[in-house]
Every structure is written in C-alpha cells, then in structure tokens.
GROMACS .gro file of C-alpha atoms in nm:
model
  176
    1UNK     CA    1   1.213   3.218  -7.439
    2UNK     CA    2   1.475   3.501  -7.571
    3UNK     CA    3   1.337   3.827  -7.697
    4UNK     CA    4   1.582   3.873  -7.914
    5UNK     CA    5   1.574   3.683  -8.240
    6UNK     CA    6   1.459   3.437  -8.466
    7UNK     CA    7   1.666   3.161  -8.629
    8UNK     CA    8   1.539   2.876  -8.849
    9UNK     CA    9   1.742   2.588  -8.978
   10UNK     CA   10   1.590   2.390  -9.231
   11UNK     CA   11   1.792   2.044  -9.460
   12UNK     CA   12   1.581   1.896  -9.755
   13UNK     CA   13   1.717   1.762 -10.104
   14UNK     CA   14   2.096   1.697  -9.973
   15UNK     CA   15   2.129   2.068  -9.874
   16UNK     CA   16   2.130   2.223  -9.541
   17UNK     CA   17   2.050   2.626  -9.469
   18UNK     CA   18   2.001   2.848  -9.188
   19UNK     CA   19   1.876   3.195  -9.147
   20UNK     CA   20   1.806   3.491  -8.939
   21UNK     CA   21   1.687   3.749  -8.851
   22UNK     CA   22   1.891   4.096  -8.788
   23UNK     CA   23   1.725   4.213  -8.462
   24UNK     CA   24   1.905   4.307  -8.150
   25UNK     CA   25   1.673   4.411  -7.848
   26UNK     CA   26   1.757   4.562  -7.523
   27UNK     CA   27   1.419   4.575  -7.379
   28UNK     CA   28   1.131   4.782  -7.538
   29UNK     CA   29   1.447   4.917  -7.751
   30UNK     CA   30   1.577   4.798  -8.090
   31UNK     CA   31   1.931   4.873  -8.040
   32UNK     CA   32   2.034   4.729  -8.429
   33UNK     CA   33   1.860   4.614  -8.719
   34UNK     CA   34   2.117   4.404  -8.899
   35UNK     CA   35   2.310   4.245  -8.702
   36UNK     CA   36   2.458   3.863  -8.776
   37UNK     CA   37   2.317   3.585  -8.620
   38UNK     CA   38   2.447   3.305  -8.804
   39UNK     CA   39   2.780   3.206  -8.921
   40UNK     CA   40   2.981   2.883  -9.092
   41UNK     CA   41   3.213   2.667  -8.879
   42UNK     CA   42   3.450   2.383  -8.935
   43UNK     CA   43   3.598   2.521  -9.263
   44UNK     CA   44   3.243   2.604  -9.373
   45UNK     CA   45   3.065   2.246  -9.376
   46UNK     CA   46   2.878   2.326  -9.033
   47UNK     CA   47   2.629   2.596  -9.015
   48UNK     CA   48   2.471   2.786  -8.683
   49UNK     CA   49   2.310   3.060  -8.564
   50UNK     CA   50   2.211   3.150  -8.229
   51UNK     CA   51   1.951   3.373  -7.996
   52UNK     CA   52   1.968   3.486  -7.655
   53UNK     CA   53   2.268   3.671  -7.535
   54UNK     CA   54   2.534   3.750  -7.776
   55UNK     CA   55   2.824   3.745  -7.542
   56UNK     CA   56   2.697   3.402  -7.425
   57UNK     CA   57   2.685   3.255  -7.827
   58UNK     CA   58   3.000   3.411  -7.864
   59UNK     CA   59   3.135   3.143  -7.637
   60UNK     CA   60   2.889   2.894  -7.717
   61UNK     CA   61   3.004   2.907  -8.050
   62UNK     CA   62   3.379   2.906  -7.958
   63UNK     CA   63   3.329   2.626  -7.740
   64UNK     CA   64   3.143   2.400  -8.000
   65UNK     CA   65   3.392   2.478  -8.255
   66UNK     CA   66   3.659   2.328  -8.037
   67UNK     CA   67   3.486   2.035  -8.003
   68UNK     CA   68   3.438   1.998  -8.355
   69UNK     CA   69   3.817   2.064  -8.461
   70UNK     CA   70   3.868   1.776  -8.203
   71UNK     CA   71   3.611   1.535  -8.345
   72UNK     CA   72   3.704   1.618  -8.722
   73UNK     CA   73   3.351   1.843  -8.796
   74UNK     CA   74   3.149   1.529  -8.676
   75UNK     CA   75   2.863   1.693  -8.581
   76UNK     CA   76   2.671   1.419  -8.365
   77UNK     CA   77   3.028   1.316  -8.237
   78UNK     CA   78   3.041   1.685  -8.178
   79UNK     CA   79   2.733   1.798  -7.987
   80UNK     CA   80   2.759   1.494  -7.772
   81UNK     CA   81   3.101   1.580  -7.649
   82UNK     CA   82   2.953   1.960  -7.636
   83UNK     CA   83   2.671   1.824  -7.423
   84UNK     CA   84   2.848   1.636  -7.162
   85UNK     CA   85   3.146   1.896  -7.085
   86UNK     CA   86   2.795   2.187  -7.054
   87UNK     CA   87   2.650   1.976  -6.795
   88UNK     CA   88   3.007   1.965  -6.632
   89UNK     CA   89   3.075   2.288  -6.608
   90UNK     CA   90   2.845   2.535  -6.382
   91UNK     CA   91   2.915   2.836  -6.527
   92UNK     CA   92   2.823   2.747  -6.877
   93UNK     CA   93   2.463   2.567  -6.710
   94UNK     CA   94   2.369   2.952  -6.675
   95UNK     CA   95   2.455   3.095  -7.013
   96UNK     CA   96   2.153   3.260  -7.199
   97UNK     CA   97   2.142   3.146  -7.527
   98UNK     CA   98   2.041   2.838  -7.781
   99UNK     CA   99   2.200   2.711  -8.106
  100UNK     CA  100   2.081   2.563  -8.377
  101UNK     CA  101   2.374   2.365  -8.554
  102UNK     CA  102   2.299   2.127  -8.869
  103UNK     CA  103   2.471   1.992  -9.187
  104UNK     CA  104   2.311   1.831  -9.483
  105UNK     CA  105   2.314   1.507  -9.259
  106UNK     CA  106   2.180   1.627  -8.914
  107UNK     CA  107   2.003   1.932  -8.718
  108UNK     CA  108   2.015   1.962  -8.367
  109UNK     CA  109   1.891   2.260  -8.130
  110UNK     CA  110   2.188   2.323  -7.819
  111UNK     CA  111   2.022   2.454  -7.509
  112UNK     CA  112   2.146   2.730  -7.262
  113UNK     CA  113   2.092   2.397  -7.006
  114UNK     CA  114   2.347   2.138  -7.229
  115UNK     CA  115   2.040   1.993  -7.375
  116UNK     CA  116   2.085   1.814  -7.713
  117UNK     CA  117   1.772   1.793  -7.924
  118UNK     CA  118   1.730   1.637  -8.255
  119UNK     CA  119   1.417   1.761  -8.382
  120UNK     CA  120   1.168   1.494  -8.443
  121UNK     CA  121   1.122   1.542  -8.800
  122UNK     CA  122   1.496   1.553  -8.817
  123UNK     CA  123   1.480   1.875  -9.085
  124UNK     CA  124   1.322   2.205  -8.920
  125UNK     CA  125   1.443   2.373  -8.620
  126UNK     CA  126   1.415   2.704  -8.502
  127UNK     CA  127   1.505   2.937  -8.184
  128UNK     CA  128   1.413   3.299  -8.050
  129UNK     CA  129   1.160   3.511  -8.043
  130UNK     CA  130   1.003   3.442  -8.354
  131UNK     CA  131   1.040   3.084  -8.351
  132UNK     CA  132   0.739   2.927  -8.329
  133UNK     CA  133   0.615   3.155  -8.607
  134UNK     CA  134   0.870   3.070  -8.840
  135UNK     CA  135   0.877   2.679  -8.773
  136UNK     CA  136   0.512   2.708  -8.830
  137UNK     CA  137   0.564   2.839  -9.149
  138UNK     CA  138   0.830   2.631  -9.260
  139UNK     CA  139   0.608   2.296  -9.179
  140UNK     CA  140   0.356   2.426  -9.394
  141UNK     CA  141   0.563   2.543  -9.657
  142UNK     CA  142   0.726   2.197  -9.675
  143UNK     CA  143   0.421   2.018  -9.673
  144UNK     CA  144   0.231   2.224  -9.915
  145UNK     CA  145   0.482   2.396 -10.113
  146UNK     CA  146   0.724   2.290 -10.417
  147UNK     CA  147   0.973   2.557 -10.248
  148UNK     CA  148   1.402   2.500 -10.267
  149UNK     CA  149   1.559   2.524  -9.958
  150UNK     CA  150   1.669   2.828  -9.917
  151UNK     CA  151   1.366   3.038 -10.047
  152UNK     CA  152   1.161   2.810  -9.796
  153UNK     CA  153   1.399   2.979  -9.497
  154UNK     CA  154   1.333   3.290  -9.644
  155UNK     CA  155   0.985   3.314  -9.658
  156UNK     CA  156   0.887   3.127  -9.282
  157UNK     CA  157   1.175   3.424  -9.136
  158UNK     CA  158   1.000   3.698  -9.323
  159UNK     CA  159   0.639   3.524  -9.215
  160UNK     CA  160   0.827   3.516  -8.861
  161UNK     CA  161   0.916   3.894  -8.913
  162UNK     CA  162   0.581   4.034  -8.962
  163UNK     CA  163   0.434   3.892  -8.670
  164UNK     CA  164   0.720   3.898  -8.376
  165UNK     CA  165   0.779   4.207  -8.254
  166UNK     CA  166   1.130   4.080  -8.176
  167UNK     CA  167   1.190   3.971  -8.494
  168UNK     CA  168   1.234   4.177  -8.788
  169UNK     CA  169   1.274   4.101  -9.138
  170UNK     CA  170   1.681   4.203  -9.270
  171UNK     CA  171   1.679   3.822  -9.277
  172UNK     CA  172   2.026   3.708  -9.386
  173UNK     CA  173   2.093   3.338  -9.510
  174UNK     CA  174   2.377   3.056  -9.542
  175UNK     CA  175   2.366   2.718  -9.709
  176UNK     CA  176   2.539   2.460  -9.742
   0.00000   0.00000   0.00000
C-alpha cells in the first residue's frame, strides 16, 4: 500500500470523475499540501490520477498516453496494450505506483505489477493511502444517497481525509 495519497474514481449517470487528494509524504513528514494528483489525457476525454511515487506516475502516465495516441483514446484497447508491454519490460515491473484511469464508459485500476483490474462493480475505484476509506464511502454514498457525481467524489475524499493520516483534505476534482 502507498503512504502517500488517496485517489477515487467514480462514473454514474453518463459522467465519469476523479479526485484527489493534495498530500505528498516523505515519511513521518508532509513535504506539500496541494500538490496534483490527477490530470486529463487524450485531448481531455480520459481521466487519471495516481499514488505511489511521483517520478514513477510521471512515466506511468507518459507511457499510457502513448498507448492511447496509438489506439485512438480506446481505453480498454489501451490498458491492454499498456498491460502486456509492463509485463515485458523489467524495469517498469518495479515501478511504485498505481493508476486509476476511466471514461464515462470504463474504470480500470493499473498496478505497479502490469495488473489490469476492472473493478467489479465497474463504477468505483480508488488507490493510496486513503483508499479503502474513501471507496467505503463512496459505496455507501451511492447506495444510500441521491448525490451527482462529482459531489459524491468529494465527500468519500474528504471522509477519506479525516481519517488517513496520509491523506488530507485540499481535494481537487476533474470530470468528464
């Protein structure tokens, strides 16, 4: 598990949004509150956000966007391809850090190990930290609340932020 973050991807009612928190941790030490965790790719239709190293996302994400300029911004075509060439190569078996990558059609979590995992209700994912907390939240608040999207990702992150210690709650949010 990374110490580091907490990132929650959520789709429901043809729209797709991610968010984070703005946490970076060395240690027992914050070193920044509000940093950027999440970003748009493929001329903003794809959406991500990682935890875990940010030198290793930084390539993770430059890597995956390759693959998705070559497949179009399919993003199962995309995270297949992105799978197979991670198991490939032994370098990028060892990065520290996991993705979450969705559009309005599909979510998928992106391992530091090439693993490809479609969440099984096929709408909430999350990564870091703070994760379980916030998927927690988000299940609950999409069973039992009439929420939209985005405020849904907003409140599981700031539930998320009051509990993990890694996590804190500058939570900053995309949609699509």
């Amino acid at each position: 598990m990374f110490e580091a973050t907490t990132i929650l991807g959520y789709k429901a009612d043809g729209k797709a949004v991610i968010g984070g928190d703005g946490q970076v941790t060395f240690g027992d030490t914050v070193l920044k509150s509000n940093a950027t965790k999440i970003r748009t790719l493929y001329e903003g239709k794809i959406l991500a956000g990682f935890a875990g190293s940010t030198a290793d996302a930084f390539n993770l994400f430059d890597m995956f966007e390759g693959f998705l300029n070559e497949k179009r911004g399919d993003l199962f075509k995309s995270v297949i391809a992105f799978s197979k060439a991670w198991r490939k190569d032994k370098h990028l078996r060892q990065l520290e850090a996991m993705m979450i990558v969705l559009n309005k059609e599909h979510i998928f979590i992106l391992s530091g190990t090439g693993d490809v995992v479609e969440p099984q209700d096929g709408r909430i994912a999350a990564i870091g930290s703070g994760g379980n907390y916030a998927i927690s939240a988000a299940r609950a608040l999409d069973k039992h609340a009439n929420l939209e999207p985005r405020d849904l990702v907003e409140e599981s992150l700031q539930i998320a932020g009051e509990l993990c210690i890694y996590t804190n709650t500058n939570i900053k949010i995309l949609e699509l």
